[in-house]
Short mmCIF file of C-alpha atoms in Angstrom, two decimals:
data_model
loop_
_atom_site.label_atom_id
_atom_site.label_comp_id
_atom_site.label_asym_id
_atom_site.label_seq_id
_atom_site.Cartn_x
_atom_site.Cartn_y
_atom_site.Cartn_z
CA MET A 147 -0.21 -0.10 -0.16
CA THR A 148 1.86 2.96 -0.72
CA GLY A 149 -1.21 5.94 -0.80
CA ARG A 150 -4.23 5.80 1.91
CA VAL A 151 -7.24 4.24 1.29
CA GLY A 152 -10.10 5.44 3.14
CA PRO A 153 -13.33 7.42 2.40
CA GLY A 154 -13.17 10.04 -0.23
CA LEU A 155 -9.61 9.39 -1.10
CA VAL A 156 -8.08 7.12 -3.92
CA GLY A 157 -5.49 4.69 -2.46
CA GLU A 158 -2.13 3.47 -4.34
CA ILE A 159 -0.83 0.02 -4.44
CA MET A 160 2.03 -1.45 -5.85
CA VAL A 161 1.62 -4.81 -7.19
CA SER A 162 3.86 -7.60 -8.67
CA VAL A 163 3.00 -8.42 -12.06
CA ARG A 164 4.30 -9.66 -15.43
CA GLY A 165 7.83 -9.83 -13.64
CA GLY A 166 7.78 -6.18 -12.62
CA SER A 167 5.61 -3.86 -10.37
CA GLU A 168 2.77 -1.66 -11.63
CA ALA A 169 0.81 0.50 -9.40
CA PHE A 170 -2.88 -0.03 -9.47
CA TYR A 171 -5.39 2.55 -7.85
CA ALA A 172 -7.12 1.27 -4.66
CA HIS A 173 -10.32 1.52 -3.10
CA PRO A 174 -11.68 -0.54 0.30
CA GLN A 175 -13.53 -3.43 -0.44
CA GLN A 176 -15.31 -2.11 3.35
CA PRO A 177 -16.77 1.30 2.01
CA ASP A 178 -15.56 3.43 5.24
CA GLU A 179 -12.26 1.54 6.02
CA VAL A 180 -9.09 3.50 6.37
CA ILE A 181 -5.90 1.94 5.39
CA GLU A 182 -2.45 3.34 6.05
CA PRO A 183 0.58 3.48 3.75
CA GLY A 184 2.84 0.26 4.56
CA THR A 185 -0.03 -1.57 5.30
CA GLN A 186 0.17 -5.16 3.47
CA VAL A 187 -3.29 -5.93 2.07
CA LEU A 188 -5.32 -8.62 -0.14
CA ILE A 189 -6.58 -7.55 -3.38
CA VAL A 190 -10.09 -9.06 -3.34
CA ASP A 191 -11.72 -7.80 -6.66
CA PHE A 192 -9.92 -6.43 -9.66
CA GLN A 193 -11.27 -3.96 -12.63
CA ALA A 194 -9.91 -2.99 -15.56
CA PRO A 195 -7.87 -1.42 -16.45
CA ARG A 196 -6.02 -0.33 -13.09
CA THR A 197 -8.62 -0.26 -10.03
CA ALA A 198 -8.14 -2.72 -7.33
CA TYR A 199 -10.62 -3.38 -4.28
CA VAL A 200 -8.33 -4.30 -1.18
CA GLU A 201 -8.99 -5.29 2.84
CA ARG A 202 -6.67 -5.29 5.31
CA TRP A 203 -4.39 -8.48 5.12
CA SER A 204 -4.56 -10.56 8.04
CA SER A 205 -2.17 -13.03 8.56
CA SER A 206 -5.04 -15.86 10.35
CA MET B 111 30.41 -25.75 -61.93
CA GLU B 112 27.09 -26.99 -61.55
CA LEU B 113 28.68 -27.74 -57.61
CA LEU B 114 29.24 -24.18 -57.52
CA ILE B 115 25.55 -22.91 -59.27
CA THR B 116 23.71 -25.49 -56.53
CA ALA B 117 25.98 -23.97 -53.64
CA GLY B 118 24.98 -20.51 -55.32
CA ALA B 119 21.34 -21.35 -55.66
CA VAL B 120 21.23 -22.84 -51.99
CA VAL B 121 22.65 -19.24 -50.73
CA VAL B 122 20.55 -17.55 -53.19
CA GLY B 123 17.37 -19.31 -51.59
CA ILE B 124 18.31 -18.70 -47.94
CA ILE B 125 18.76 -15.38 -48.11
CA VAL B 126 15.48 -14.77 -50.02
CA LEU B 127 14.26 -17.09 -47.22
CA ALA B 128 15.59 -15.07 -44.90
CA LEU B 129 14.48 -12.25 -46.57
CA VAL B 130 10.96 -13.38 -46.79
CA LEU B 131 10.89 -14.10 -43.30
CA LYS B 132 11.95 -10.79 -42.21
CA MET B 133 9.34 -9.19 -44.40
CA LEU B 134 6.51 -11.55 -42.58
CA TRP B 135 7.70 -11.82 -38.80
CA ARG B 136 7.40 -9.06 -36.46
CA VAL B 137 9.11 -9.00 -33.15
CA ALA B 138 7.77 -6.45 -30.47
CA GLU B 139 10.20 -4.85 -28.25
CA PRO B 140 9.91 -4.43 -24.35
CA ASN B 141 9.20 -0.61 -24.73
CA GLU B 142 6.52 -1.51 -27.64
CA ALA B 143 3.18 -3.49 -28.27
CA LEU B 144 2.58 -4.67 -31.59
CA ILE B 145 -1.15 -3.58 -32.67
CA ILE B 146 -2.25 -6.42 -35.58
CA SER B 147 -5.09 -5.97 -37.08
CA GLY B 148 -7.06 -7.30 -40.14
CA PHE B 149 -6.81 -11.51 -41.25
CA ARG B 150 -7.11 -13.50 -37.95
CA ALA B 151 -6.49 -10.72 -35.82
CA ARG B 152 -9.41 -11.62 -33.50
CA SER B 153 -8.38 -14.03 -31.10
CA SER B 154 -6.07 -11.89 -28.38
CA PRO B 155 -3.84 -13.57 -25.41
CA GLY B 156 -5.80 -11.16 -23.12
CA GLU B 157 -9.41 -12.70 -21.91
CA ALA B 158 -10.82 -9.07 -21.66
CA ALA B 159 -9.98 -8.29 -25.27
CA ASP B 160 -12.00 -10.99 -26.58
CA SER B 161 -14.10 -8.37 -28.15
CA LEU B 162 -11.47 -6.54 -29.98
CA GLY B 163 -10.66 -6.43 -33.35
CA PHE B 164 -7.27 -6.20 -33.33
CA LYS B 165 -4.60 -8.54 -31.56
CA ILE B 166 -1.78 -7.21 -29.13
CA VAL B 167 1.47 -8.83 -28.90
CA THR B 168 4.01 -7.54 -26.25
CA GLY B 169 7.59 -9.01 -25.95
CA LYS B 170 7.62 -11.35 -28.50
CA GLY B 171 7.36 -11.90 -32.61
CA THR B 172 4.20 -12.96 -34.61
CA MET B 173 3.67 -13.63 -37.74
CA VAL B 174 2.50 -11.14 -40.53
CA ILE B 175 0.40 -11.66 -43.49
CA PRO B 176 1.61 -8.80 -46.06
CA GLY B 177 -1.82 -7.83 -47.71
CA PHE B 178 -4.10 -9.23 -45.36
CA GLN B 179 -2.84 -8.02 -41.81
CA ALA B 180 -1.30 -4.85 -40.50
CA ALA B 181 1.46 -4.50 -37.85
CA ARG B 182 1.53 -1.16 -36.18
CA ARG B 183 3.79 -0.23 -33.18
CA LEU B 184 2.82 1.51 -30.34
CA SER B 185 5.42 2.88 -28.40
CA LEU B 186 5.44 2.19 -24.23
CA ASP B 187 7.51 4.56 -23.10
CA THR B 188 7.80 7.18 -20.50
CA ARG B 189 6.84 10.62 -21.52
CA GLY B 190 7.16 13.72 -20.25
CA ALA B 191 5.01 16.98 -20.52
CA ASN B 192 5.89 19.89 -18.80
CA LEU B 193 3.08 22.16 -17.34
CA GLN B 194 2.45 26.11 -16.73
CA VAL B 195 -0.61 26.95 -15.27
CA SER B 196 -2.07 29.87 -13.36
CA CYS B 197 -4.23 28.53 -10.20
CA VAL B 198 -5.93 29.80 -7.13
CA THR B 199 -4.82 28.06 -4.19
CA LYS B 200 -7.29 26.13 -1.24
CA GLN B 201 -6.34 29.85 0.71
CA GLY B 202 -7.57 31.99 -2.23
CA ILE B 203 -4.11 32.92 -3.14
CA PRO B 204 -3.25 33.22 -7.27
CA VAL B 205 0.14 31.54 -7.88
CA ALA B 206 1.53 29.95 -10.82
CA VAL B 207 2.72 26.47 -11.20
CA ARG B 208 5.38 25.06 -13.09
CA GLY B 209 5.20 21.34 -12.94
CA VAL B 210 6.18 17.90 -14.88
CA VAL B 211 4.17 15.16 -15.46
CA ILE B 212 5.64 11.61 -16.24
CA TYR B 213 3.47 9.11 -17.77
CA LYS B 214 3.18 6.49 -19.93
CA VAL B 215 1.15 3.59 -21.45
CA GLY B 216 -0.33 1.22 -19.14
CA ASP B 217 1.22 -2.35 -19.38
CA ASP B 218 -1.82 -4.18 -19.20
CA PHE B 219 -3.94 -5.48 -22.56
CA VAL B 220 -6.76 -3.44 -21.75
CA SER B 221 -4.76 0.24 -20.88
CA ILE B 222 -2.59 -0.67 -24.35
CA ALA B 223 -5.63 -1.38 -26.41
CA ASN B 224 -7.50 2.32 -24.72
CA ALA B 225 -4.50 3.95 -25.64
CA ALA B 226 -4.47 2.29 -28.89
CA ARG B 227 -8.07 3.10 -30.09
CA ARG B 228 -7.15 6.68 -29.19
CA PHE B 229 -3.37 7.52 -30.27
CA LEU B 230 -2.09 5.09 -32.68
CA ASP B 231 -1.85 7.76 -35.05
CA GLN B 232 -1.13 10.82 -33.12
CA GLN B 233 1.60 9.52 -30.70
CA ASN B 234 3.61 12.60 -31.62
CA THR B 235 1.39 15.08 -30.60
CA MET B 236 0.32 13.33 -27.69
CA ASN B 237 2.33 15.65 -25.75
CA ASP B 238 0.23 18.25 -26.42
CA THR B 239 -3.02 16.91 -25.81
CA ILE B 240 -1.83 15.49 -22.24
CA HIS B 241 -0.22 18.98 -21.35
CA GLU B 242 -3.74 20.48 -22.13
CA LEU B 243 -5.45 17.75 -20.18
CA PHE B 244 -3.28 18.04 -17.15
CA ALA B 245 -2.76 22.00 -17.03
CA GLY B 246 -6.78 21.51 -16.35
CA HIS B 247 -6.25 18.76 -13.65
CA LEU B 248 -3.39 20.50 -12.06
CA ARG B 249 -5.67 23.61 -11.61
CA SER B 250 -8.13 20.99 -9.70
CA ILE B 251 -5.54 19.78 -7.94
CA CYS B 252 -3.59 23.38 -6.54
CA GLY B 253 -7.53 24.40 -5.89
CA GLY B 254 -7.59 21.43 -3.28
CA LEU B 255 -4.19 22.08 -1.53
CA THR B 256 -2.92 24.78 0.40
CA ILE B 257 0.76 26.18 -0.24
CA GLU B 258 2.21 24.59 2.86
CA ASP B 259 0.73 21.05 1.32
CA MET B 260 2.25 22.17 -2.08
CA ILE B 261 5.84 22.65 -0.55
CA HIS B 262 5.67 20.23 2.48
CA ASN B 263 3.09 17.57 1.74
CA ARG B 264 3.91 14.96 -0.67
CA GLU B 265 1.21 12.58 0.06
CA ALA B 266 -1.94 15.20 0.24
CA LEU B 267 -0.45 16.03 -3.24
CA THR B 268 -0.04 12.41 -4.96
CA GLY B 269 -3.69 11.87 -3.19
CA GLU B 270 -4.78 14.89 -4.88
CA VAL B 271 -3.45 13.81 -8.34
CA ARG B 272 -5.14 10.41 -7.88
CA ARG B 273 -8.39 11.42 -7.00
CA SER B 274 -8.91 13.92 -9.53
CA SER B 275 -7.32 12.28 -12.57
CA ALA B 276 -7.73 8.45 -11.64
CA ASP B 277 -10.81 8.22 -13.94
CA GLU B 278 -9.63 9.81 -17.12
CA MET B 279 -6.28 8.35 -17.28
CA SER B 280 -8.36 4.80 -17.40
CA LYS B 281 -9.87 6.07 -19.91
CA LEU B 282 -6.96 6.62 -21.93
CA GLY B 283 -5.07 3.87 -21.29
CA LEU B 284 -2.22 5.91 -19.49
CA VAL B 285 -0.66 5.65 -16.22
CA ILE B 286 0.70 8.84 -14.35
CA ASP B 287 4.42 7.74 -12.61
CA SER B 288 4.76 11.21 -11.20
CA LEU B 289 3.66 14.46 -10.86
CA GLN B 290 6.13 17.03 -9.77
CA ILE B 291 5.42 20.91 -9.13
CA GLN B 292 8.49 22.22 -9.94
CA GLU B 293 8.04 25.71 -8.77
CA ILE B 294 5.31 27.99 -7.63
CA ASP B 295 5.34 31.87 -8.20
CA ASP B 296 3.64 33.85 -5.38
CA ASN B 297 3.03 37.25 -6.48
CA SER B 298 1.27 38.01 -3.04
CA GLY B 299 4.60 37.05 -1.04
CA TYR B 300 2.81 34.48 1.17
CA ILE B 301 5.48 31.81 0.69
CA VAL B 302 7.95 34.77 1.73
CA ASN B 303 6.22 35.87 4.98
CA LEU B 304 5.92 32.05 5.06
CA GLY B 305 9.50 31.91 6.23
CA LYS B 306 9.58 35.28 7.72
CA PRO B 307 9.06 34.21 11.36
CA HIS B 308 11.27 31.52 11.25
CA ALA B 309 14.01 33.73 9.68
CA ALA B 310 13.50 36.61 12.32
CA ALA B 311 13.49 33.84 15.08
CA ILE B 312 16.53 32.80 13.72
CA ALA B 313 18.00 36.15 13.16
CA ALA B 314 16.72 36.77 16.66
CA ALA B 315 18.35 33.67 18.54
CA ALA B 316 21.44 34.79 16.30
CA ARG B 317 21.94 38.65 17.50
CA ILE B 318 21.14 37.60 21.35
CA ALA B 319 23.89 35.01 20.77
CA GLU B 320 26.27 37.59 19.69
CA ALA B 321 24.91 40.23 22.26
CA GLN B 322 25.70 37.71 24.89
CA ARG B 323 29.14 36.79 23.59
CA ASP B 324 30.09 40.17 23.03
CA GLN B 325 28.88 40.57 27.23
CA GLU B 326 30.73 37.92 28.54
CA ALA B 327 33.74 38.96 26.14
CA THR B 328 33.34 42.69 27.38
CA GLU B 329 32.63 41.30 30.99
CA ALA B 330 36.37 39.35 30.64
CA GLU B 331 37.74 42.16 29.32
CA GLN B 332 36.53 44.99 32.21
CA ILE B 333 37.81 42.35 34.48
CA ALA B 334 40.98 41.88 33.38
CA GLU B 335 41.11 45.62 33.30
CA ALA B 336 40.22 46.07 36.90
CA LYS B 337 42.63 43.94 37.34
CA LYS B 338 45.62 45.41 35.75
CA ALA B 339 44.48 48.38 37.25
CA ALA B 340 44.11 46.86 40.76
CA ALA B 341 47.75 45.94 40.00
CA VAL B 342 48.68 49.10 38.97
CA ARG B 343 47.39 50.46 42.11
CA ALA B 344 49.10 48.12 44.57
CA SER B 345 52.69 48.52 42.79
CA ARG B 346 51.62 52.32 43.04
CA ILE B 347 51.15 52.45 46.67
CA GLN B 348 53.99 49.63 47.52
CA GLN B 349 56.32 52.69 45.81
CA ALA B 350 54.82 55.34 47.15
CA GLY B 351 55.28 53.72 50.91
CA TYR B 352 58.52 53.15 50.15
CA GLN B 353 59.37 57.05 49.00
CA ALA B 354 57.88 58.04 51.98
CA GLU B 355 59.97 55.72 54.23
CA MET B 356 63.10 57.05 52.21
CA ASP B 357 61.74 60.89 52.18
CA GLU B 358 60.85 60.36 56.29
CA ALA B 359 64.55 58.64 56.80
CA SER B 360 66.09 61.51 55.02
CA ALA B 361 64.09 64.54 56.92
CA LYS B 362 65.17 62.83 60.21
CA ALA B 363 68.32 63.01 58.93
CA THR B 364 68.36 66.19 57.90
CA GLN B 365 66.52 67.44 61.27
CA ALA B 366 68.55 65.49 63.16
CA GLY B 367 70.88 68.51 64.13
CA PRO B 368 67.86 71.23 64.97
CA LEU B 369 65.80 68.41 66.89
CA SER B 370 68.80 67.85 69.07
CA GLN B 371 69.05 71.64 69.79
CA ALA B 372 65.33 71.64 70.61
CA THR B 373 65.03 68.89 73.03
CA ALA B 374 67.63 70.63 75.16
CA ARG B 375 66.00 73.75 74.86
CA GLN B 376 63.10 72.29 75.79
CA GLU B 377 64.77 70.45 79.14
CA VAL B 378 66.53 73.99 80.16
CA VAL B 379 62.41 75.88 79.72
CA VAL B 380 60.94 72.64 81.98
CA GLN B 381 63.98 73.36 84.77
CA GLU B 382 62.81 76.92 84.59
CA THR B 383 59.48 76.58 84.78
CA ARG B 384 60.24 74.69 87.80
CA ALA B 385 62.06 76.92 89.54
CA ALA B 386 59.52 79.84 89.11
CA GLN B 387 56.68 77.56 90.68
CA LEU B 388 58.92 76.73 93.51
CA GLU B 389 59.37 80.77 94.02
CA ALA B 390 55.44 81.11 93.83
CA ASP B 391 54.41 78.72 96.27
CA LEU B 392 56.91 80.39 98.54
CA ALA B 393 55.33 83.64 98.15
CA GLU B 394 52.23 81.84 98.98
CA GLN B 395 53.32 80.42 101.86
CA ARG B 396 54.46 83.69 103.15
CA LEU B 397 51.81 85.55 102.37
CA GLN B 398 49.13 82.44 104.15
CA SER B 399 51.24 82.99 107.04
CA GLN B 400 51.65 86.60 107.24
CA VAL B 401 48.13 87.56 106.15
CA ARG B 402 45.61 85.00 106.11
CA LYS B 403 46.21 83.78 109.69
CA PRO B 404 46.16 87.48 111.59
CA ALA B 405 43.32 88.36 109.56
CA ASP B 406 41.48 84.91 110.45
CA ALA B 407 42.24 85.59 114.11
CA LYS B 408 40.74 89.19 114.01
CA ALA B 409 37.57 87.66 112.33
CA TYR B 410 37.08 84.97 114.56
CA GLU B 411 37.36 87.57 117.59
CA LEU B 412 35.04 89.75 116.01
CA ARG B 413 32.37 87.20 115.48
CA THR B 414 32.00 85.74 118.62
CA LEU B 415 31.30 89.15 120.13
CA ALA B 416 28.77 89.96 117.85
CA ASP B 417 27.26 86.22 118.92
CA ALA B 418 27.55 87.13 122.78
CA GLU B 419 26.09 90.44 122.41
CA ARG B 420 22.98 88.92 119.97
CA ASP B 421 22.52 86.06 122.70
CA ALA B 422 22.30 88.78 125.54
CA GLN B 423 19.94 91.00 124.04
CA ILE B 424 17.59 87.83 122.71
CA ALA B 425 17.47 86.28 126.67
CA ARG B 426 16.56 90.05 127.63
CA ALA B 427 13.73 90.43 125.02
CA GLN B 428 12.53 86.95 126.25
CA ALA B 429 12.62 88.22 129.96
CA ARG B 430 10.80 91.57 129.30
CA ALA B 431 8.22 89.79 127.26
CA ARG B 432 7.22 87.14 130.11
CA GLU B 433 7.03 89.43 132.48
CA THR B 434 4.92 91.26 130.71
CA GLU B 435 2.55 88.58 129.87
CA LEU B 436 2.97 87.17 133.65
CA SER B 437 1.36 90.83 134.50
CA ALA B 438 -1.31 90.49 131.68
CA GLY B 439 -2.60 87.06 133.21
CA ALA B 440 -2.54 88.51 136.80
CA ASP B 441 -4.30 91.78 135.78
CA ALA B 442 -6.87 89.35 133.86
CA THR B 443 -7.54 86.92 136.35
CA ARG B 444 -7.93 89.13 138.88
CA VAL B 445 -10.68 91.34 136.91
CA LYS B 446 -12.19 87.89 136.06
CA THR B 447 -12.71 86.99 139.89
CA ALA B 448 -14.15 90.04 140.51
CA ALA B 449 -16.63 90.39 137.89
CA GLN B 450 -17.99 86.41 138.69
CA ALA B 451 -18.09 87.85 142.21
CA ASP B 452 -20.55 90.63 141.12
CA ALA B 453 -22.47 88.66 138.67
CA GLU B 454 -22.99 85.86 141.63
CA ALA B 455 -23.98 88.73 143.81
CA THR B 456 -25.93 89.89 141.68
CA LYS B 457 -27.52 86.74 140.66
CA ALA B 458 -28.21 85.93 144.11
CA ARG B 459 -29.78 89.02 144.84
CA GLY B 460 -32.07 88.60 141.76
CA GLU B 461 -33.23 85.71 142.59
CA ALA B 462 -33.92 86.35 146.27
CA HIS B 463 -35.61 89.31 145.50
CA ALA B 464 -37.98 87.31 142.28
CA THR B 465 -38.69 84.60 144.79
CA ALA B 466 -39.69 86.90 147.41
CA THR B 467 -41.64 89.17 144.67
CA ARG B 468 -43.02 85.42 143.66
CA LEU B 469 -44.17 84.28 146.45
CA THR B 470 -45.61 87.45 148.25
CA GLY B 471 -47.76 87.53 144.72
CA GLU B 472 -48.73 83.63 145.06
CA ALA B 473 -49.59 84.40 148.82
CA GLU B 474 -51.64 87.14 147.80
CA ALA B 475 -53.50 85.48 145.00
CA ASP B 476 -53.81 82.41 146.95
CA ALA B 477 -55.66 84.15 149.34
CA ALA B 478 -57.70 86.42 147.08
CA ARG B 479 -58.73 83.01 145.27
CA ALA B 480 -59.36 81.64 148.80
CA ARG B 481 -61.38 84.26 149.44
CA GLY B 482 -63.58 84.12 146.48
CA LEU B 483 -63.83 80.63 146.28
CA ALA B 484 -65.28 80.44 149.65
CA GLU B 485 -67.42 83.01 149.35
CA ALA B 486 -68.77 81.06 146.44
CA GLU B 487 -68.76 78.18 148.22
CA ALA B 488 -70.23 79.13 151.22
CA ALA B 489 -73.72 80.52 148.84
CA LYS B 490 -73.71 77.48 146.99
CA ALA B 491 -73.19 75.35 149.78
CA LYS B 492 -76.05 77.04 151.78
CA GLY B 493 -78.46 76.58 148.32
CA LEU B 494 -77.35 72.91 148.65
CA ALA B 495 -77.80 72.61 152.73
CA ASP B 496 -81.10 71.57 152.61
CA ALA B 497 -81.01 69.09 150.42
CA GLN B 498 -77.60 67.80 151.36
CA ALA B 499 -78.11 67.83 155.02
CA MET B 500 -81.46 65.57 154.77
CA GLN B 501 -79.25 63.61 152.18
CA ALA B 502 -76.88 63.25 154.73
CA ARG B 503 -78.69 62.79 157.62
CA ALA B 504 -80.31 59.86 155.80
CA ASP B 505 -77.23 58.30 155.09
CA ALA B 506 -75.66 59.22 158.48
CA LEU B 507 -78.90 57.26 159.55
CA ALA B 508 -78.44 54.23 157.37
CA HIS B 509 -74.54 53.85 157.71
CA ASN B 510 -71.81 54.49 159.63
CA GLN B 511 -71.27 58.30 159.27
CA GLU B 512 -67.49 58.29 159.45
CA ALA B 513 -67.10 55.62 157.08
CA VAL B 514 -69.12 57.35 154.45
CA ILE B 515 -66.85 60.26 154.86
CA ALA B 516 -63.65 57.78 154.62
CA GLN B 517 -64.85 56.17 151.75
CA GLN B 518 -65.66 59.11 149.89
CA LEU B 519 -62.41 60.71 150.82
CA ALA B 520 -60.27 57.22 149.35
CA GLU B 521 -62.48 57.77 145.80
CA ASN B 522 -61.70 60.83 145.45
CA TRP B 523 -57.93 60.96 146.40
CA PRO B 524 -56.29 60.85 143.15
CA GLU B 525 -58.90 63.46 141.90
CA ILE B 526 -57.62 65.68 144.75
CA VAL B 527 -53.54 65.19 144.31
CA ARG B 528 -54.18 65.83 140.05
CA ALA B 529 -55.91 68.85 141.26
CA GLY B 530 -53.39 69.86 143.50
CA ALA B 531 -50.41 69.00 140.65
CA GLY B 532 -52.61 70.89 138.00
CA ALA B 533 -52.33 74.09 140.26
CA LEU B 534 -48.39 73.54 139.39
CA GLY B 535 -49.29 72.76 135.46
CA ASN B 536 -50.81 75.83 134.83
CA VAL B 537 -47.81 77.91 135.96
CA ASP B 538 -45.84 78.93 132.88
CA HIS B 539 -42.56 79.43 132.59
CA MET B 540 -41.87 78.65 136.15
CA VAL B 541 -38.52 79.80 136.82
CA VAL B 542 -37.36 78.14 139.80
CA LEU B 543 -33.97 79.92 141.25
CA ASN B 544 -33.19 77.27 143.81
CA GLY B 545 -32.47 74.26 141.73
CA ALA B 546 -34.30 70.97 142.66
CA ASP B 547 -34.35 71.73 146.17
CA GLY B 548 -37.08 74.79 144.62
CA VAL B 549 -38.96 72.13 142.98
CA ALA B 550 -39.36 69.81 145.77
CA ASP B 551 -40.03 72.84 148.03
CA LEU B 552 -42.62 73.73 145.85
CA LEU B 553 -43.89 70.39 145.46
CA THR B 554 -44.30 70.19 149.16
CA LYS B 555 -46.29 73.27 150.08
CA ALA B 556 -48.71 72.41 147.24
CA LEU B 557 -49.00 68.81 148.78
CA ALA B 558 -49.29 70.74 151.78
CA MET B 559 -52.00 72.72 151.12
CA GLY B 560 -53.97 69.89 149.35
CA GLY B 561 -53.50 67.94 152.69
CA THR B 562 -54.47 70.94 154.98
CA GLY B 563 -57.41 71.26 152.13
CA LEU B 564 -58.31 67.83 152.88
CA GLY B 565 -58.45 68.16 156.63
CA LEU B 566 -61.08 71.06 155.86
CA ALA B 567 -63.05 68.76 153.77
CA ARG B 568 -63.36 66.27 156.07
CA GLN B 569 -64.18 68.82 159.26
CA LEU B 570 -66.51 70.43 156.09
CA LEU B 571 -68.41 66.67 155.63
CA ALA B 572 -68.84 65.92 159.29
CA SER B 573 -69.99 69.53 160.20
CA MET B 574 -72.83 68.98 157.04
CA GLY B 575 -73.48 65.49 158.42
CA ASP B 576 -73.76 66.40 161.91
CA LYS B 577 -76.28 69.92 161.12
CA GLN B 578 -78.11 68.55 158.44
CA GLU B 579 -80.14 65.71 157.42
CA PRO B 580 -79.89 64.97 153.69
CA ALA B 581 -83.05 64.90 151.98
CA THR B 582 -84.41 61.85 150.12
CA THR B 583 -81.68 62.29 147.09
CA THR B 584 -79.97 60.41 145.04
CA ASN B 585 -76.41 59.05 146.58
CA GLY B 586 -74.87 60.52 143.56
CA SER B 587 -75.03 64.12 144.03
CA ALA B 588 -73.06 64.78 147.58
CA PRO B 589 -69.89 63.35 146.29
CA VAL B 590 -70.25 65.83 143.01
CA ALA B 591 -70.48 68.63 145.56
CA VAL B 592 -67.76 67.67 147.42
CA ARG B 593 -65.65 67.43 144.45
CA LYS B 594 -66.11 70.94 143.64
CA VAL B 595 -65.61 71.85 147.08
CA ASP B 596 -62.40 70.72 147.10
CA GLU B 597 -61.18 71.40 143.75
CA PRO B 598 -60.03 74.90 143.94
CA ALA B 599 -58.63 74.33 147.80
CA PRO B 600 -54.97 74.26 146.40
#
């Protein structure tokens, strides 16, 4: 996560894909969740071309 | 010869084959994508690109059939666009912002397809389009930020960039790698003023530090100066002390001769003074013995004589006074005695004369009163005689005559005595010249008169009893008559 995710904000995530890493726009899966930069997230949905829906990664 | 021709034909054939292959086979380099359209170009590796009318190839080669297919290259390189816009910040401050945006065509097939559809023939003019686009975006980005955010807050800037341009970039199939604000022109002086408090604080701190150091240095310098002055002073004092000692010693040396002369002279004067004093003492003693002692003796003699004379005069005066006093006392006693004797004699004579006169008067009055009363009683007695005579006779006949009389007298005895005393009570301001004896005498006389009257009464009653027989009147009238007779008697 490289850009803060929250209500009214467009976040940014860096994803390792196709042998490199690309930036994708990120929106929270839960509408009012706030995720700080540096947090690991799980991409639960992807919308072409560059929009991902994420939620907080929990190791359990 | 034939072999040579065969070999040449093979070589030519290989070359022709290579040329043909070269014409048909196209390879996509890492920074570009091949867009193949035409015959059998509907299938594409991306799932989402199924409905595309062309094929996208990246990173590998593909056969292109000339005449049936067309292959175009789309560069995936990074492109940059310089931006210069005048905008208004969130605080309403107009600024001129100069920035640069770095973007490229996205690496996924969707982005490549979108970009290919829009820019395939305009790749050289793409920058102009993007510049126009981003000028608008940058204006809106600046409107959402404060100047402080633009300068310091990178996260706010990138967030604002994403929020403002994400959708349009997706439409165009472009990805913004970076947007940097290179310069902010601020005509209102906001940025300059922003730094002024810090600059002023730093300047103030610098001045304070400079002043403090200057003060400390000055203090140290002054302390050093003071110490130097103190050292100089101590040195001067010491020098002066030494100089004084030296001067004193030299002065003493120069004055030694006159001093010794003066000392000797002083001794001479002292001795002369003592001699003069002894002479004065001698003269004083002489005066004492020759003048003062005889004068004292003379004075003593005169004083003693005067004292004796004074004592003698005092004694004489006292004796005269005593004599006069005694003679006056004797005269007074004699005169007083004579006067007392005269007064006594006069008093005695007066008393005797008064007593005589009074007694004479009383006697005359008694006599006159007795005579008047006797006459009145005689007349009254004659009037009453008959009745009383009859009564008395009747009583005497009835009882013992003498007892009746005694009874009557005994009953009336207090009245008789009281009447005698009443005579004395009637006397106003009685002067008794003989004192207690005079009073006793008077009482005795009065009682004696009363007693005489009693005897008279008794005789009268007896005679009445003898002469007249009392009538038949009541017994009570007789004592009343008797009382009336008795009363005036004293």
